[in-house]
CSV table of C-alpha atoms in Angstrom, one decimal:
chain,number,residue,atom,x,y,z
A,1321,UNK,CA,-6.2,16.5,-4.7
A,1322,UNK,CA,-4.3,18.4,-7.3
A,1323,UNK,CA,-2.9,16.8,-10.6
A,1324,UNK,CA,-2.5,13.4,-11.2
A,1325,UNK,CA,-1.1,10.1,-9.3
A,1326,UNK,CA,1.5,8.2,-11.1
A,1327,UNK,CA,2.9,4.6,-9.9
A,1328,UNK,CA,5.9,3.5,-11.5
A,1329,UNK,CA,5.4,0.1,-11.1
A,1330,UNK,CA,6.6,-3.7,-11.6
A,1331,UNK,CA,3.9,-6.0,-11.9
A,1332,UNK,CA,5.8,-8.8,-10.0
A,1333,UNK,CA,6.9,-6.6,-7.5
A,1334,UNK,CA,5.8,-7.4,-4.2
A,1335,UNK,CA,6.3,-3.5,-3.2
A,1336,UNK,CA,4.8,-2.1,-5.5
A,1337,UNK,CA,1.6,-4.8,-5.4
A,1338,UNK,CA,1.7,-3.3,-1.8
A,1339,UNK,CA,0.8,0.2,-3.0
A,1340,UNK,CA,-1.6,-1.4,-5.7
A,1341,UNK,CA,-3.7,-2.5,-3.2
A,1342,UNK,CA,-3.6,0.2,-1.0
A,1343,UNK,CA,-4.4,2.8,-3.4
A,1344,UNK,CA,-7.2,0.8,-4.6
A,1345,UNK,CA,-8.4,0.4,-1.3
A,1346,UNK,CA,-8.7,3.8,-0.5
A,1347,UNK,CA,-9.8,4.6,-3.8
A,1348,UNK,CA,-7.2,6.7,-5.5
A,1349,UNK,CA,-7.4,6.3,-9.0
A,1350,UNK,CA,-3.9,6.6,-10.6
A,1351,UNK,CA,-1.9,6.1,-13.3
A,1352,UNK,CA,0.7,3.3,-14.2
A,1353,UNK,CA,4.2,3.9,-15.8
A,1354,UNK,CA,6.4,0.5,-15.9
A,1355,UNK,CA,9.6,-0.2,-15.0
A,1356,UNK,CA,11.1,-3.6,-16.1
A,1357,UNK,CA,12.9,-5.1,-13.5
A,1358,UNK,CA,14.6,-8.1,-15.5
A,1359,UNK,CA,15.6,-5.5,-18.1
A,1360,UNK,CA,16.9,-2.9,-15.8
A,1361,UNK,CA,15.1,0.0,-16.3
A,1362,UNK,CA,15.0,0.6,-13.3
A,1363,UNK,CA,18.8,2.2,-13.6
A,1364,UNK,CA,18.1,4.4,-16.1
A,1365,UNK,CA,19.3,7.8,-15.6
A,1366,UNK,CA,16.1,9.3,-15.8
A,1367,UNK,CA,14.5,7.1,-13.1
A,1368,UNK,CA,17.3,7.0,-11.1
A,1369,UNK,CA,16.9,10.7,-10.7
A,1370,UNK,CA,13.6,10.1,-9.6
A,1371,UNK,CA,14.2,6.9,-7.1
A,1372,UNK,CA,17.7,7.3,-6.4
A,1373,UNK,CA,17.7,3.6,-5.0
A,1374,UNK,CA,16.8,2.7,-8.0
A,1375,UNK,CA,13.4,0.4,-6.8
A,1376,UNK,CA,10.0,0.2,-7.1
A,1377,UNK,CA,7.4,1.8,-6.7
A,1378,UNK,CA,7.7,5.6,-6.5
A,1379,UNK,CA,4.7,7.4,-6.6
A,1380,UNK,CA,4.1,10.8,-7.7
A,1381,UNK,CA,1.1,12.5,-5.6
A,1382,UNK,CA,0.1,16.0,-4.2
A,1383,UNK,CA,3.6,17.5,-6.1
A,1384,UNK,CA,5.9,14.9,-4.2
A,1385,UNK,CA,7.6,11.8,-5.4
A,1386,UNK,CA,7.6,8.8,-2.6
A,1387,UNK,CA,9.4,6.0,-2.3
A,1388,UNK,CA,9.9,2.6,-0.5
A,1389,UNK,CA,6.6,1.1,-0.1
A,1390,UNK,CA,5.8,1.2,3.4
A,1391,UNK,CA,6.3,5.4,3.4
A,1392,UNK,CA,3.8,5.4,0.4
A,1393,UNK,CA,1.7,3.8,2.4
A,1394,UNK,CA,2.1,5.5,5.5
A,1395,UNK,CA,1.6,8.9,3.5
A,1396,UNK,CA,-1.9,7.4,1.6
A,1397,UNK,CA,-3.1,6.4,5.3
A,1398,UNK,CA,-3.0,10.3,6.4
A,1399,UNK,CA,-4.2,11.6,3.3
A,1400,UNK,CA,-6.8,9.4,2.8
A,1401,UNK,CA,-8.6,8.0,6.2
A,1402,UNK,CA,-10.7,5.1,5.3
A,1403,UNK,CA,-10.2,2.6,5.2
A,1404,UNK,CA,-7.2,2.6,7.9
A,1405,UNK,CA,-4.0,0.4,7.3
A,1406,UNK,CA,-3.4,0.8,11.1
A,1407,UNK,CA,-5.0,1.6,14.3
A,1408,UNK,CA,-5.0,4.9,16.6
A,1409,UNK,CA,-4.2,2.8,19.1
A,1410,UNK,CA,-0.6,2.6,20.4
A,1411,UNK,CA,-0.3,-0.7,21.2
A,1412,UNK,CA,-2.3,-2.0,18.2
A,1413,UNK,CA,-0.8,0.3,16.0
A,1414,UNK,CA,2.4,-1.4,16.9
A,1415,UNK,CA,1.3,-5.3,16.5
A,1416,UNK,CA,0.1,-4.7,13.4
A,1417,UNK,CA,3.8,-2.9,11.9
A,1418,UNK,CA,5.3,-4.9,13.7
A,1419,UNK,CA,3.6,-8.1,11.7
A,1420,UNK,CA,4.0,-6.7,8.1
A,1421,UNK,CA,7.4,-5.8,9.3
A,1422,UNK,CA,8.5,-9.7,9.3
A,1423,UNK,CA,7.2,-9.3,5.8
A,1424,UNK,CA,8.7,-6.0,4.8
A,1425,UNK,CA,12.0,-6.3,6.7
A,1426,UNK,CA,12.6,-9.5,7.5
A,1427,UNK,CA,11.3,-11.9,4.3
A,1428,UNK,CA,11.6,-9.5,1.6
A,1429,UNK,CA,14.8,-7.3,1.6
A,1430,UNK,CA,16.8,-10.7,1.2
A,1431,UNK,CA,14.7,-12.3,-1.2
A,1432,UNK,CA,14.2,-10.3,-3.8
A,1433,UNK,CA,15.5,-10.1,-7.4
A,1434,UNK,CA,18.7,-8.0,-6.6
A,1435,UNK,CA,19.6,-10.2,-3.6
A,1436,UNK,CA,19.0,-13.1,-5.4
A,1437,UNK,CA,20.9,-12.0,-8.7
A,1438,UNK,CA,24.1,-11.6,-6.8
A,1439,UNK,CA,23.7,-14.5,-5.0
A,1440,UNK,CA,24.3,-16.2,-8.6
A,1441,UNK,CA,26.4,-13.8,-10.1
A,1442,UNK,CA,28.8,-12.7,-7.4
A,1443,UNK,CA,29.1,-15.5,-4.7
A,1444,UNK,CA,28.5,-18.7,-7.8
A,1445,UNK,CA,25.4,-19.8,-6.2
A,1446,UNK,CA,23.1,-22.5,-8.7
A,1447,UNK,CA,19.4,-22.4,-8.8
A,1448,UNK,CA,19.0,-25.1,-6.3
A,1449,UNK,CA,21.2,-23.0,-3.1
A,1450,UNK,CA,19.0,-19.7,-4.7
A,1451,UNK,CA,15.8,-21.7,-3.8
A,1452,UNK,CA,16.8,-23.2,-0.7
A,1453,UNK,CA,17.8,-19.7,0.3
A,1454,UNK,CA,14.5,-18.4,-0.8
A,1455,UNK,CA,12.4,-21.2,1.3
A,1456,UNK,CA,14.3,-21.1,4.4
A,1457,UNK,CA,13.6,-17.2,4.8
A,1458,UNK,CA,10.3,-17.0,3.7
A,1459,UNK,CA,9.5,-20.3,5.9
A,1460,UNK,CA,11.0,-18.6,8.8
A,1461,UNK,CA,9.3,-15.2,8.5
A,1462,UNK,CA,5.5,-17.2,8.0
A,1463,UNK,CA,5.8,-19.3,11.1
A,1464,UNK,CA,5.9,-16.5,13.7
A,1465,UNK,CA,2.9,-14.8,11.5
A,1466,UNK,CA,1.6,-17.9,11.7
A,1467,UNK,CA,1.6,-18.1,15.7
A,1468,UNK,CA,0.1,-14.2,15.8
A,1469,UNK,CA,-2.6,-14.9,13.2
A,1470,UNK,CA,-6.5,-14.8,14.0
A,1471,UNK,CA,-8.3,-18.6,13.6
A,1472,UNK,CA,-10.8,-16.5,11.9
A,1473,UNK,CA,-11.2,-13.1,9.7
A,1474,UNK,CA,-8.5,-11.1,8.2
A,1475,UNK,CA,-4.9,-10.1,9.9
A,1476,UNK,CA,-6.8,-6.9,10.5
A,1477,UNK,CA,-9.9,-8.6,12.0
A,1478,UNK,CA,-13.2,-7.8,9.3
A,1479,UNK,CA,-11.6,-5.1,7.3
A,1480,UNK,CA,-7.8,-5.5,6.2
A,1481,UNK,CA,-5.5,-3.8,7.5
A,1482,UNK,CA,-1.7,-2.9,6.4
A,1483,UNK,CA,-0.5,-6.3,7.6
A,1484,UNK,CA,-2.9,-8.3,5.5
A,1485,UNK,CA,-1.7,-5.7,2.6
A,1486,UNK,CA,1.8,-7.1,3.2
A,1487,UNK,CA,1.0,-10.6,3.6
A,1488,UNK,CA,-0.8,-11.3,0.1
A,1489,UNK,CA,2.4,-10.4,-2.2
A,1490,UNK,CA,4.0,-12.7,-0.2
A,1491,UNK,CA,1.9,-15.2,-0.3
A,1492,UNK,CA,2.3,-14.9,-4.1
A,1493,UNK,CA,5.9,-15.0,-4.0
A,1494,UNK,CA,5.6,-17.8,-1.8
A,1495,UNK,CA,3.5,-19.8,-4.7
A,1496,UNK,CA,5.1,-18.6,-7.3
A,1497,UNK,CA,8.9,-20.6,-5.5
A,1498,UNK,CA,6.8,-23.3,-4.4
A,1499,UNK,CA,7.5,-23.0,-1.1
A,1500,UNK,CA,5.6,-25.9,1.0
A,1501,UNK,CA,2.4,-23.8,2.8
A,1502,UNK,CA,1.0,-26.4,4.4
A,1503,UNK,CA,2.4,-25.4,8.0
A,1504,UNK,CA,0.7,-22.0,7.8
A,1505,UNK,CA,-3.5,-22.9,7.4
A,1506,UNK,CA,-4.6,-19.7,9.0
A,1507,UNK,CA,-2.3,-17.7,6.5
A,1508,UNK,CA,-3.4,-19.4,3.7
A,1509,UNK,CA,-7.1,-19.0,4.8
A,1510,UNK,CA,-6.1,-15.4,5.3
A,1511,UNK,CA,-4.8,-14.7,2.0
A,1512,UNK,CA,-7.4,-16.9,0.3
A,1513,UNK,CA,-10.5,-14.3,1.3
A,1514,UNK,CA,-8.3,-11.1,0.8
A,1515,UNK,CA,-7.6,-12.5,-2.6
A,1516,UNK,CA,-11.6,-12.5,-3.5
A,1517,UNK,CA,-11.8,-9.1,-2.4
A,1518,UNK,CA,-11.8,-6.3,-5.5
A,1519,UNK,CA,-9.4,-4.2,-4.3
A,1520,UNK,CA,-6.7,-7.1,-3.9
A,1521,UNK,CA,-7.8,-8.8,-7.0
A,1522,UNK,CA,-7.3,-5.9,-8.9
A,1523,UNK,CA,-4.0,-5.1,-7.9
A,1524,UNK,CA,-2.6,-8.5,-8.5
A,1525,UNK,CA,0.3,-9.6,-10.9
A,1526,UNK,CA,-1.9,-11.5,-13.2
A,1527,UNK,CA,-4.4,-8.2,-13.4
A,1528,UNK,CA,-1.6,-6.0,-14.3
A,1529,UNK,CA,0.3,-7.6,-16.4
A,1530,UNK,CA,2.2,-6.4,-19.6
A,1531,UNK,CA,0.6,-8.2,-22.9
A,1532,UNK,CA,2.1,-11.3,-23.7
């Protein structure tokens, strides 16, 4: 690999904890620049130009800048083989996107920080409809995870795999709201042994963390 890997990153983000994990997976040591969501750095001219979205992460690898978590990913599985987020196999290959999809499509594009901003700001929601909102998505994305998940192992059987990537800042989130878990055992059982593992423990919130 030529020159080096730079994350901008969040360290609440639950994209860019996504990439964390994977990069750490596969071993790709890199280098973090962050952007502060709550102070809006992340529309800053110069990062704008970068991410023209204006999200996290974008990553800077092999003399291209990536964006939206899932392509990072996607780009990191080819590069680097092992472990694999995925499976050759076409019709495992699809269950599994298809799982961290209700994640990365369904649950988080209308819960996070900008969709819950305007919520407030533009439509006069309080903090209690901004919560309910929050539950009732993220309560509705877990129970059909729920229904496809293993009564034993990982999402991704013994190794993890791009859905259990998906599911653990999520889980997070999901603690973090205080949204009622106690319909989804096999997902908490899930995330509780990714969470022990170093690659996932290392690229956790609390790990990467600006000082207080």
């Amino acid at each position: 690999m030529s020159g080096e890997v730079v994350l901008y990153d969040y360290w609440r983000s639950s994209a860019a904890y996504r990439v964390r994990i994977v990069l750490n997976l596969k071993g790709v040591a890199y280098r973090a620049i962050p952007v502060d969501l709550v102070k809006g750095e992340q529309a800053a001219a110069d990062y704008v130009g970068l991410n023209h979205q204006g999200l996290v992460p974008t990553l800077l690898i092999d003399g291209h800048t990536l964006t939206q978590s899932l392509a990072i990913i996607d780009y990191l599985d080819v590069r680097y083989e092992n472990p694999p987020m995925v499976s050759p196999d076409p019709a495992v290959r699809s269950r599994i996107l298809a799982q961290a999809l209700v994640i990365a499509a369904d649950i988080h594009p209308i819960n996070n920080l900008r969709v819950l901003n305007y919520l407030r700001s533009e439509l006069g929601a309080d903090q209690d409809a901004v919560t309910r909102w929050y539950h009732h998505w993220i309560i509705e994305g877990l129970r059909a995870l729920e229904i496809d998940a293993p009564e034993s192992g990982l999402m991704g059987g013994d190794l993890p795999n791009l859905a259990d990537v998906c599911l653990v800042p999520q889980m997070a989130n999901a603690r973090r709201f205080a949204v009622p878990l106690e319909g989804f055992p096999k997902l908490v059982a899930i995330d509780e042994r990714l969470r022990t593992l170093p690659a996932f423990a290392a690229a956790a919130p609390e790990a990467v963390a600006p000082p207080s």
